[in-house]
Short mmCIF file of C-alpha atoms in Angstrom, two decimals:
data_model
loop_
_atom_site.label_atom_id
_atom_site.label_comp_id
_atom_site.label_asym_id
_atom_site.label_seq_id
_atom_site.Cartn_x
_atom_site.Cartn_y
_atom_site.Cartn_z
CA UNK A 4 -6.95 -27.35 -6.58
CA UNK A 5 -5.17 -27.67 -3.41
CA UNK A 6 -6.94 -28.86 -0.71
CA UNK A 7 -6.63 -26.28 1.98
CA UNK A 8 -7.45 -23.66 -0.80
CA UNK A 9 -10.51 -25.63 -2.21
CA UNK A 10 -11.81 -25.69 1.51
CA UNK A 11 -11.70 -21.85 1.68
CA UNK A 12 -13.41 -21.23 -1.60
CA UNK A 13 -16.34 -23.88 -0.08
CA UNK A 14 -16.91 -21.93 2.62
CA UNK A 15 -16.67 -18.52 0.86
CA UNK A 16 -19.21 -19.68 -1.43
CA UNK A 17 -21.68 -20.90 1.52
CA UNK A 18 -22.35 -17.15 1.34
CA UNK A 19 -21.19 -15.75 -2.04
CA UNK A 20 -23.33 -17.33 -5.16
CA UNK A 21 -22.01 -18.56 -8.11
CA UNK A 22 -18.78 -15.55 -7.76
CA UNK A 23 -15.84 -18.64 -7.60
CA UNK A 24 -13.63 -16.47 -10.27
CA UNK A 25 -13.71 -13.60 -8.35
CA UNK A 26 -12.95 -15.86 -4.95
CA UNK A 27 -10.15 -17.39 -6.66
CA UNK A 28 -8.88 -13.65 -7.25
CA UNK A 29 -9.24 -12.72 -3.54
CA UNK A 30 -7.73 -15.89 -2.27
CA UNK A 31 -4.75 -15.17 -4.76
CA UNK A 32 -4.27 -11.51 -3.66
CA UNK A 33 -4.43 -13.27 -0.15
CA UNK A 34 -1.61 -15.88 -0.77
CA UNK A 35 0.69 -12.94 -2.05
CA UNK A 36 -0.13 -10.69 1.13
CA UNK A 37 -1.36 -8.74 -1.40
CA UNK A 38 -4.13 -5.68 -0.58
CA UNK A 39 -7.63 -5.75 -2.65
CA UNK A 40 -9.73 -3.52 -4.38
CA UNK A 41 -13.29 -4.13 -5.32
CA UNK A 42 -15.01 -1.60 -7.33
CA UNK A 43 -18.32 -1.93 -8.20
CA UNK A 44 -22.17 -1.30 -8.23
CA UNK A 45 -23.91 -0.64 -4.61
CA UNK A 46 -25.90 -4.34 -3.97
CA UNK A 47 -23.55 -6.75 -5.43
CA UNK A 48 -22.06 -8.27 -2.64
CA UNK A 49 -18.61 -6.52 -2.55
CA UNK A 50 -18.66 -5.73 1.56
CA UNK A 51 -20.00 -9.87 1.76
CA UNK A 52 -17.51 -11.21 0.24
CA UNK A 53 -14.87 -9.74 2.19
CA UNK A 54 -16.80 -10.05 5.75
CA UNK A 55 -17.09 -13.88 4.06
CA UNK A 56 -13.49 -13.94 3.43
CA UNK A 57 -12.59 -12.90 6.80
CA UNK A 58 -14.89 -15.04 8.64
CA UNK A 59 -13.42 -18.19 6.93
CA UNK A 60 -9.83 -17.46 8.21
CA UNK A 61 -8.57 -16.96 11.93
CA UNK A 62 -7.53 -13.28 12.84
CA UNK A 63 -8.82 -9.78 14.08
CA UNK A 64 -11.02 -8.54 11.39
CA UNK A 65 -11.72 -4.78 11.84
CA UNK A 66 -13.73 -2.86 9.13
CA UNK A 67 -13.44 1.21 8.60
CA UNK A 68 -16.65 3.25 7.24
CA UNK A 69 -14.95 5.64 5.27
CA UNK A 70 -16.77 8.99 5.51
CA UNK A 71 -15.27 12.68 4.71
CA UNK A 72 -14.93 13.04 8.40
CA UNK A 73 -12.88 10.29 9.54
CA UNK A 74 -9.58 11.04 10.82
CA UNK A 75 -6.31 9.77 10.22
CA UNK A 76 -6.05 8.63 13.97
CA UNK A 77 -9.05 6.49 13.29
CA UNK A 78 -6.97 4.27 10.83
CA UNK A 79 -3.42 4.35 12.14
CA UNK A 80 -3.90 5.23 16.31
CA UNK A 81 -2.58 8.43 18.62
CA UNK A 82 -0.66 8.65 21.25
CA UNK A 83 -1.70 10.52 24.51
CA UNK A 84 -0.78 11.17 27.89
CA UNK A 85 -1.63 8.69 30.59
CA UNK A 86 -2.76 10.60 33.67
CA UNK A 87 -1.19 7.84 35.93
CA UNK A 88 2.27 7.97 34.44
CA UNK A 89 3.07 11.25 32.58
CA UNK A 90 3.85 8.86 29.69
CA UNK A 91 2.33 9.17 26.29
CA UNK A 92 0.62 5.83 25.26
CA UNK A 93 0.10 4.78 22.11
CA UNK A 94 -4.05 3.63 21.52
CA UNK A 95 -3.85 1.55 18.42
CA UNK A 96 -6.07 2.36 15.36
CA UNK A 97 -8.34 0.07 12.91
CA UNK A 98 -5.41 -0.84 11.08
CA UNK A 99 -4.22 -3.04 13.66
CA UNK A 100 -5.29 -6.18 13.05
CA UNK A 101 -5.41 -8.76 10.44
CA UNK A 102 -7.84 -8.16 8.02
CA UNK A 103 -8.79 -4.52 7.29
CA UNK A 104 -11.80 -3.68 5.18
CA UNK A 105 -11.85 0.22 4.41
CA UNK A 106 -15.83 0.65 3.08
CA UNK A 107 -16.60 3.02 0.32
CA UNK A 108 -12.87 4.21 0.98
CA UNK A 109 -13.01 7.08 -2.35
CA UNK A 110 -15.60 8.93 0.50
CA UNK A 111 -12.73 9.30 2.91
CA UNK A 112 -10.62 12.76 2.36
CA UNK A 113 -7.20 12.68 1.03
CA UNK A 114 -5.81 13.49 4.24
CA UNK A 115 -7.55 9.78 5.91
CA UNK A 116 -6.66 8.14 2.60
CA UNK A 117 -3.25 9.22 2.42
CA UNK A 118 -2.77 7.60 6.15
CA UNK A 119 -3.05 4.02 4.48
CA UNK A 120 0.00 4.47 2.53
CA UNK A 121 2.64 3.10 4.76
CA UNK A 122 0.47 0.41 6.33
CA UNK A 123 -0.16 -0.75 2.72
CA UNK A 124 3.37 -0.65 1.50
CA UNK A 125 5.67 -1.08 4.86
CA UNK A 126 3.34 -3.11 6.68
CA UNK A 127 3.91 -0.55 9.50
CA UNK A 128 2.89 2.36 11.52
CA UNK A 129 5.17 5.27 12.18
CA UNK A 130 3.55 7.77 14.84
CA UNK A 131 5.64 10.58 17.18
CA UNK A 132 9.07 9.19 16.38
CA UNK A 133 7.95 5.47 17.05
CA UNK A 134 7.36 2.22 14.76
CA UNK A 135 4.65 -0.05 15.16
CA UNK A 136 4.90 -3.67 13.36
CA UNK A 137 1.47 -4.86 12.22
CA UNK A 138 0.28 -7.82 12.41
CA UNK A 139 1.13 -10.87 10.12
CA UNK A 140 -0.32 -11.73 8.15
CA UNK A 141 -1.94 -8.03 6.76
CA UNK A 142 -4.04 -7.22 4.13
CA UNK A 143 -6.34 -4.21 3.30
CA UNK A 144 -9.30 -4.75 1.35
CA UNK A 145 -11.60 -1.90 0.41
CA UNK A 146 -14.64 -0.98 -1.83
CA UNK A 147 -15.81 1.68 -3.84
CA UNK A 148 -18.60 2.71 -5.77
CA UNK A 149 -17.36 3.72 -9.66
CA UNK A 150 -20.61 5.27 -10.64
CA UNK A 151 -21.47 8.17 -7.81
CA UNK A 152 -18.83 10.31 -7.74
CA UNK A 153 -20.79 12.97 -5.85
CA UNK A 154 -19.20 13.55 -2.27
CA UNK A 155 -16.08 11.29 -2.96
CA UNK A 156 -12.74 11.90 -3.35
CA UNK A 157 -10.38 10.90 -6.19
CA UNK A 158 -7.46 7.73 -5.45
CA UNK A 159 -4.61 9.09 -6.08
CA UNK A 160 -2.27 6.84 -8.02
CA UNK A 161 0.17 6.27 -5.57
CA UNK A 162 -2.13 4.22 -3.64
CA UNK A 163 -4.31 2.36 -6.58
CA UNK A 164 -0.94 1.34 -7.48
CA UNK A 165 -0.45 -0.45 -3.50
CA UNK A 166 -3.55 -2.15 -4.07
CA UNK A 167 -2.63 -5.62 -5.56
CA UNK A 168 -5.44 -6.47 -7.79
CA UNK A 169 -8.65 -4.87 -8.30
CA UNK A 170 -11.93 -6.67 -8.99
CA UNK A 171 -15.12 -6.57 -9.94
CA UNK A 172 -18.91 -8.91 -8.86
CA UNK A 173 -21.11 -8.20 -11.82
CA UNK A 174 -24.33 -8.71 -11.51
CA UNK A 175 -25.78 -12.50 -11.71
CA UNK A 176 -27.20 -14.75 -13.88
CA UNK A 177 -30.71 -15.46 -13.68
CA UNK A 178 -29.89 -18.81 -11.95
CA UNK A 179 -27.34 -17.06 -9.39
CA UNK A 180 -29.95 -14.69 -8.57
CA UNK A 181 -32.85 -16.90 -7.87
CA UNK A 182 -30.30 -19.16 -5.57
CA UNK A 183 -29.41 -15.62 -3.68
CA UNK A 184 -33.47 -14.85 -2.95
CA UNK A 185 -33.57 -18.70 -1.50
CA UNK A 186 -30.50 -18.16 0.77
CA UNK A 187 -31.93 -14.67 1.80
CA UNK A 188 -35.19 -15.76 2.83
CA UNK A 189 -34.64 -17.94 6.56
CA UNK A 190 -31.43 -14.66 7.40
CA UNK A 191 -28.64 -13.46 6.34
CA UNK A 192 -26.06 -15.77 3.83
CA UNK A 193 -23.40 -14.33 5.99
CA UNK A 194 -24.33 -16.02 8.69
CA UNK A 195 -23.98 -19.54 7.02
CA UNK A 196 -20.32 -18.69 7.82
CA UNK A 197 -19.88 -19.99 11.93
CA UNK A 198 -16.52 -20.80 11.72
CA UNK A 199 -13.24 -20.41 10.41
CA UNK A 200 -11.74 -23.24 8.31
CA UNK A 201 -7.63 -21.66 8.01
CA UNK A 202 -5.97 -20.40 10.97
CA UNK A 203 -3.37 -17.62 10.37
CA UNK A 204 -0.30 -20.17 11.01
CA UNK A 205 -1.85 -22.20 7.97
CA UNK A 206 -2.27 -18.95 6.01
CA UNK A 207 1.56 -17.92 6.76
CA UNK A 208 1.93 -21.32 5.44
CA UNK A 209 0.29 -21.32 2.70
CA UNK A 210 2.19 -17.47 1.50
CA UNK A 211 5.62 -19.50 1.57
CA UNK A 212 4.28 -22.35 -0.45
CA UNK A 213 3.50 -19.76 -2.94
CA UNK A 214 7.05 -18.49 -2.95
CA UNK A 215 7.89 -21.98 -3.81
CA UNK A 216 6.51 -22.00 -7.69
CA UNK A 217 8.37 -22.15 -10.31
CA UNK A 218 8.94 -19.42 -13.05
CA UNK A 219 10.86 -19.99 -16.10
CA UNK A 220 12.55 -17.41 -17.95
CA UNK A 221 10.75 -17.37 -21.12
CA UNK A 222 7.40 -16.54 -18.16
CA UNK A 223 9.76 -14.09 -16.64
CA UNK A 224 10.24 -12.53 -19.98
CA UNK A 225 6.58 -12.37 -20.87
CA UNK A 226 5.69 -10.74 -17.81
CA UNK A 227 8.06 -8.14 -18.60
CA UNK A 228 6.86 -7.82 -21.87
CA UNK A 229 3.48 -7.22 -21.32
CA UNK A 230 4.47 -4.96 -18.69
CA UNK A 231 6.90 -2.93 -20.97
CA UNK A 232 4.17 -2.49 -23.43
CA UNK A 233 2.23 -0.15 -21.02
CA UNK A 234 4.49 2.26 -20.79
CA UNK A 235 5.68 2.41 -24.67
CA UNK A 236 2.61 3.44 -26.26
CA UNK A 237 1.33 6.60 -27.20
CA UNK A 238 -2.18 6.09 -25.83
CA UNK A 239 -0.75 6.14 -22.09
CA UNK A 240 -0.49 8.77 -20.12
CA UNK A 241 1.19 6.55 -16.96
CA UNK A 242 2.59 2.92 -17.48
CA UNK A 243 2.54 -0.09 -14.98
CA UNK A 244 5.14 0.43 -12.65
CA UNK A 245 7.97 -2.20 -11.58
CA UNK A 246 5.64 -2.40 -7.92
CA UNK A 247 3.13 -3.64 -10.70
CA UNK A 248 5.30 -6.17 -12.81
CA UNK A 249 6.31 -7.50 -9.27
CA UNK A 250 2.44 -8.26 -8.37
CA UNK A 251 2.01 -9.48 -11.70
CA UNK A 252 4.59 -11.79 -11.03
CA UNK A 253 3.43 -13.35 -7.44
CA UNK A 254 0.29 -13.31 -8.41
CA UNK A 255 0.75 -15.74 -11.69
CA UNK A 256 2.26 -17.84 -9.15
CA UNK A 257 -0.63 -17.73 -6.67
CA UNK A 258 -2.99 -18.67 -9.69
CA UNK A 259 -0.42 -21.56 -10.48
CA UNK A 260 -0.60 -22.65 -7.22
CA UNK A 261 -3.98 -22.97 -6.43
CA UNK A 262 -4.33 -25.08 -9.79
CA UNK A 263 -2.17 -27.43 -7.95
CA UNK A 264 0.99 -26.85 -9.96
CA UNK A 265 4.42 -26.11 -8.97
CA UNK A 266 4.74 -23.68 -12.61
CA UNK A 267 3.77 -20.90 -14.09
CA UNK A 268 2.19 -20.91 -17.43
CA UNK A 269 1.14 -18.31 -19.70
CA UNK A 270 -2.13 -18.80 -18.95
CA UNK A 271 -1.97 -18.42 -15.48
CA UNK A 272 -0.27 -14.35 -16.91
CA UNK A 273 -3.44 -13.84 -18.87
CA UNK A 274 -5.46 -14.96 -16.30
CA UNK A 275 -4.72 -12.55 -13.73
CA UNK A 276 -2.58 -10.33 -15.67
CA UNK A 277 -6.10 -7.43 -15.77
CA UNK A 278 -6.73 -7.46 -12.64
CA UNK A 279 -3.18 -6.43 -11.92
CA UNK A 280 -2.66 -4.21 -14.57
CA UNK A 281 -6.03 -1.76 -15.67
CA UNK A 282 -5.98 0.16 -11.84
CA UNK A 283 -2.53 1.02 -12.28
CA UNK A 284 -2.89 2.49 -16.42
CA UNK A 285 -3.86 6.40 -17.26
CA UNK A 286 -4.60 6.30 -20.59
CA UNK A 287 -4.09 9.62 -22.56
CA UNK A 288 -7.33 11.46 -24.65
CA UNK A 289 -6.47 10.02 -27.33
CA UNK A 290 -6.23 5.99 -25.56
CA UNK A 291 -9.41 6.74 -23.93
CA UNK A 292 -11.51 7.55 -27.58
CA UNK A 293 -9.73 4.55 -28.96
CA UNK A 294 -9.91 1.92 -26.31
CA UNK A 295 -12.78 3.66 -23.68
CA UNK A 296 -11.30 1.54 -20.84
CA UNK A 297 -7.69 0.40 -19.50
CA UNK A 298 -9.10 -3.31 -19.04
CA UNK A 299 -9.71 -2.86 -23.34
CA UNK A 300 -6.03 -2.04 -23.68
CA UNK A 301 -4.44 -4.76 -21.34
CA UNK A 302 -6.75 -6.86 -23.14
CA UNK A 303 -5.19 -5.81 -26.60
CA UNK A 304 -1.72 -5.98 -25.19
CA UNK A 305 -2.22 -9.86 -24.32
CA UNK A 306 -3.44 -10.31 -27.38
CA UNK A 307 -0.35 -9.05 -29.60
CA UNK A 308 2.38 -10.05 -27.51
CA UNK A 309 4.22 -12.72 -28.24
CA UNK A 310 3.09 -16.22 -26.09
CA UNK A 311 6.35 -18.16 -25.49
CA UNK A 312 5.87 -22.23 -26.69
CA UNK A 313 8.77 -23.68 -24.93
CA UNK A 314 8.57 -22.55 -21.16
CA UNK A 315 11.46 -24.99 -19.92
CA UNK A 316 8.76 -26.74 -17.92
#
């Protein structure tokens, strides 16, 4: 594992117990400047890992609670008159900053949710005629709960398809869990995390290194495959878009490089390749009584296309 990577997943794991796939998965959505879902179970340690993520790296952190009242000025800014000048001034929202974690963000209403769009996609903030650049580098990570639905408010696809990869904690082993009662008993684990170990210039570095890795066409192909095999079967209602063979695509390479290899393999595809994929299927009635989940049918997909043997490696 690189180095600079390995030291990141140390310190995440100061705090996190016994999660290092799913901190591997962050730190790869991370190296593509990609934006991060994590869906699961109230009590599992989704809004730690990120604060844990964050505190490792240099940067403004800013965190959202998303509630049906929020506004969209709370996320992107406003602009209003200064009573010295006459001149509208623009007061910047959460989003600017570095590291944005948007809390429970299904609770927020359409109307706040739709104002991450651009910021997710252009990396930008367009307000009364004017563009605001945001910070580099940028990346949105945000929670939800998959069981309550009651006061919440339904992603619509155009954003679960911004979001690069979407994870889950699952609940720990007997082992994990006693080790989490022992680290919870002299505070909180979050606070075993004082410092940061990357600065944002090393980060930066880090995303180009990425961009480095190599991908043969044979990987290129079976990407594409895979991808293509979303949208051509009856039991989908929408395919993976070309936004989603792209992510796909960086992130094999993130996985490749913090493996400590200049290549992609086709392991590194199946590796990630679910996490990419599932948010961004709608199966049909019919795929849903056949395969109950879209992680079943990405999971069937990898395992009837065809694995290329000679790579070019």
């Amino acid at each position: 594992m690189n180095e600079k990577i390995n030291i990141l997943k140390e310190n995440i794991s100061r705090s996190i117990v016994g999660k290092d796939d799913v901190i591997i998965k962050i730190i790869a959505a991370l190296l593509c400047e990609g934006h991060v879902l994590i869906e699961d179970v109230p009590g599992v340690g989704k809004t730690q890992l990120i604060s844990s993520l964050s505190k490792s790296l240099g940067g403004k952190f800013n965190r959202v609670q998303m509630t049906p009242d929020i506004m969209p000025s709370d996320i992107i800014g406003f602009s209003m008159v200064n009573g010295m000048t006459g001149e509208f001034e623009y007061k910047p929202g959460a989003a600017l900053c570095n590291f944005l974690l948007a809390d429970e963000i299904n609770r927020a209403s359409p109307k706040a949710q739709s104002s991450l769009l651009e910021v997710m996609e252009e990396g930008q903030i367009s307000l009364d005629g004017h563009t605001y650049d945001l910070p580099v580098p940028f990346m949105v990570m945000a929670t939800q709960n998959p069981v309550e639905t009651y006061g919440t408010y339904h992603l619509p696809e155009a954003q679960m398809d911004r979001f690069f990869i979407r994870i889950s904690m699952g609940y720990p082993t007997a082992e994990e869990e006693i080790k989490i009662l022992e680290r919870t008993e002299f505070g909180n684990p979050s606070d075993n995390i004082d410092r940061s170990v990357l600065s944002l210039e090393e980060v930066i570095n880090l995303q180009n290194e990425v961009t480095k890795v190599r991908v043969m066409p044979a990987v290129k192909r079976y990407i594409t495959d895979i991808v293509r095999s979303t949208r051509d079967s009856e039991v989908v209602t929408l395919g993976v878009s070309p936004r989603g063979s792209i992510s796909l695509y960086k992130a094999s390479k993130a996985v490749a490089f913090i493996n400590g290899r200049d290549y992609v393999t086709p392991d590194d595809v199946k590796y990630i390749a679910d996490n990419v994929l599932s948010h961004r299927i709608l199966l049909s009635v019919k795929g849903k009584t056949k395969y109950k989940t879209a992680s079943a049918f990405v999971s069937r997909i990898l395992s009837t296309t065809s694995v290329p043997t000679e790579t070019g490696i």
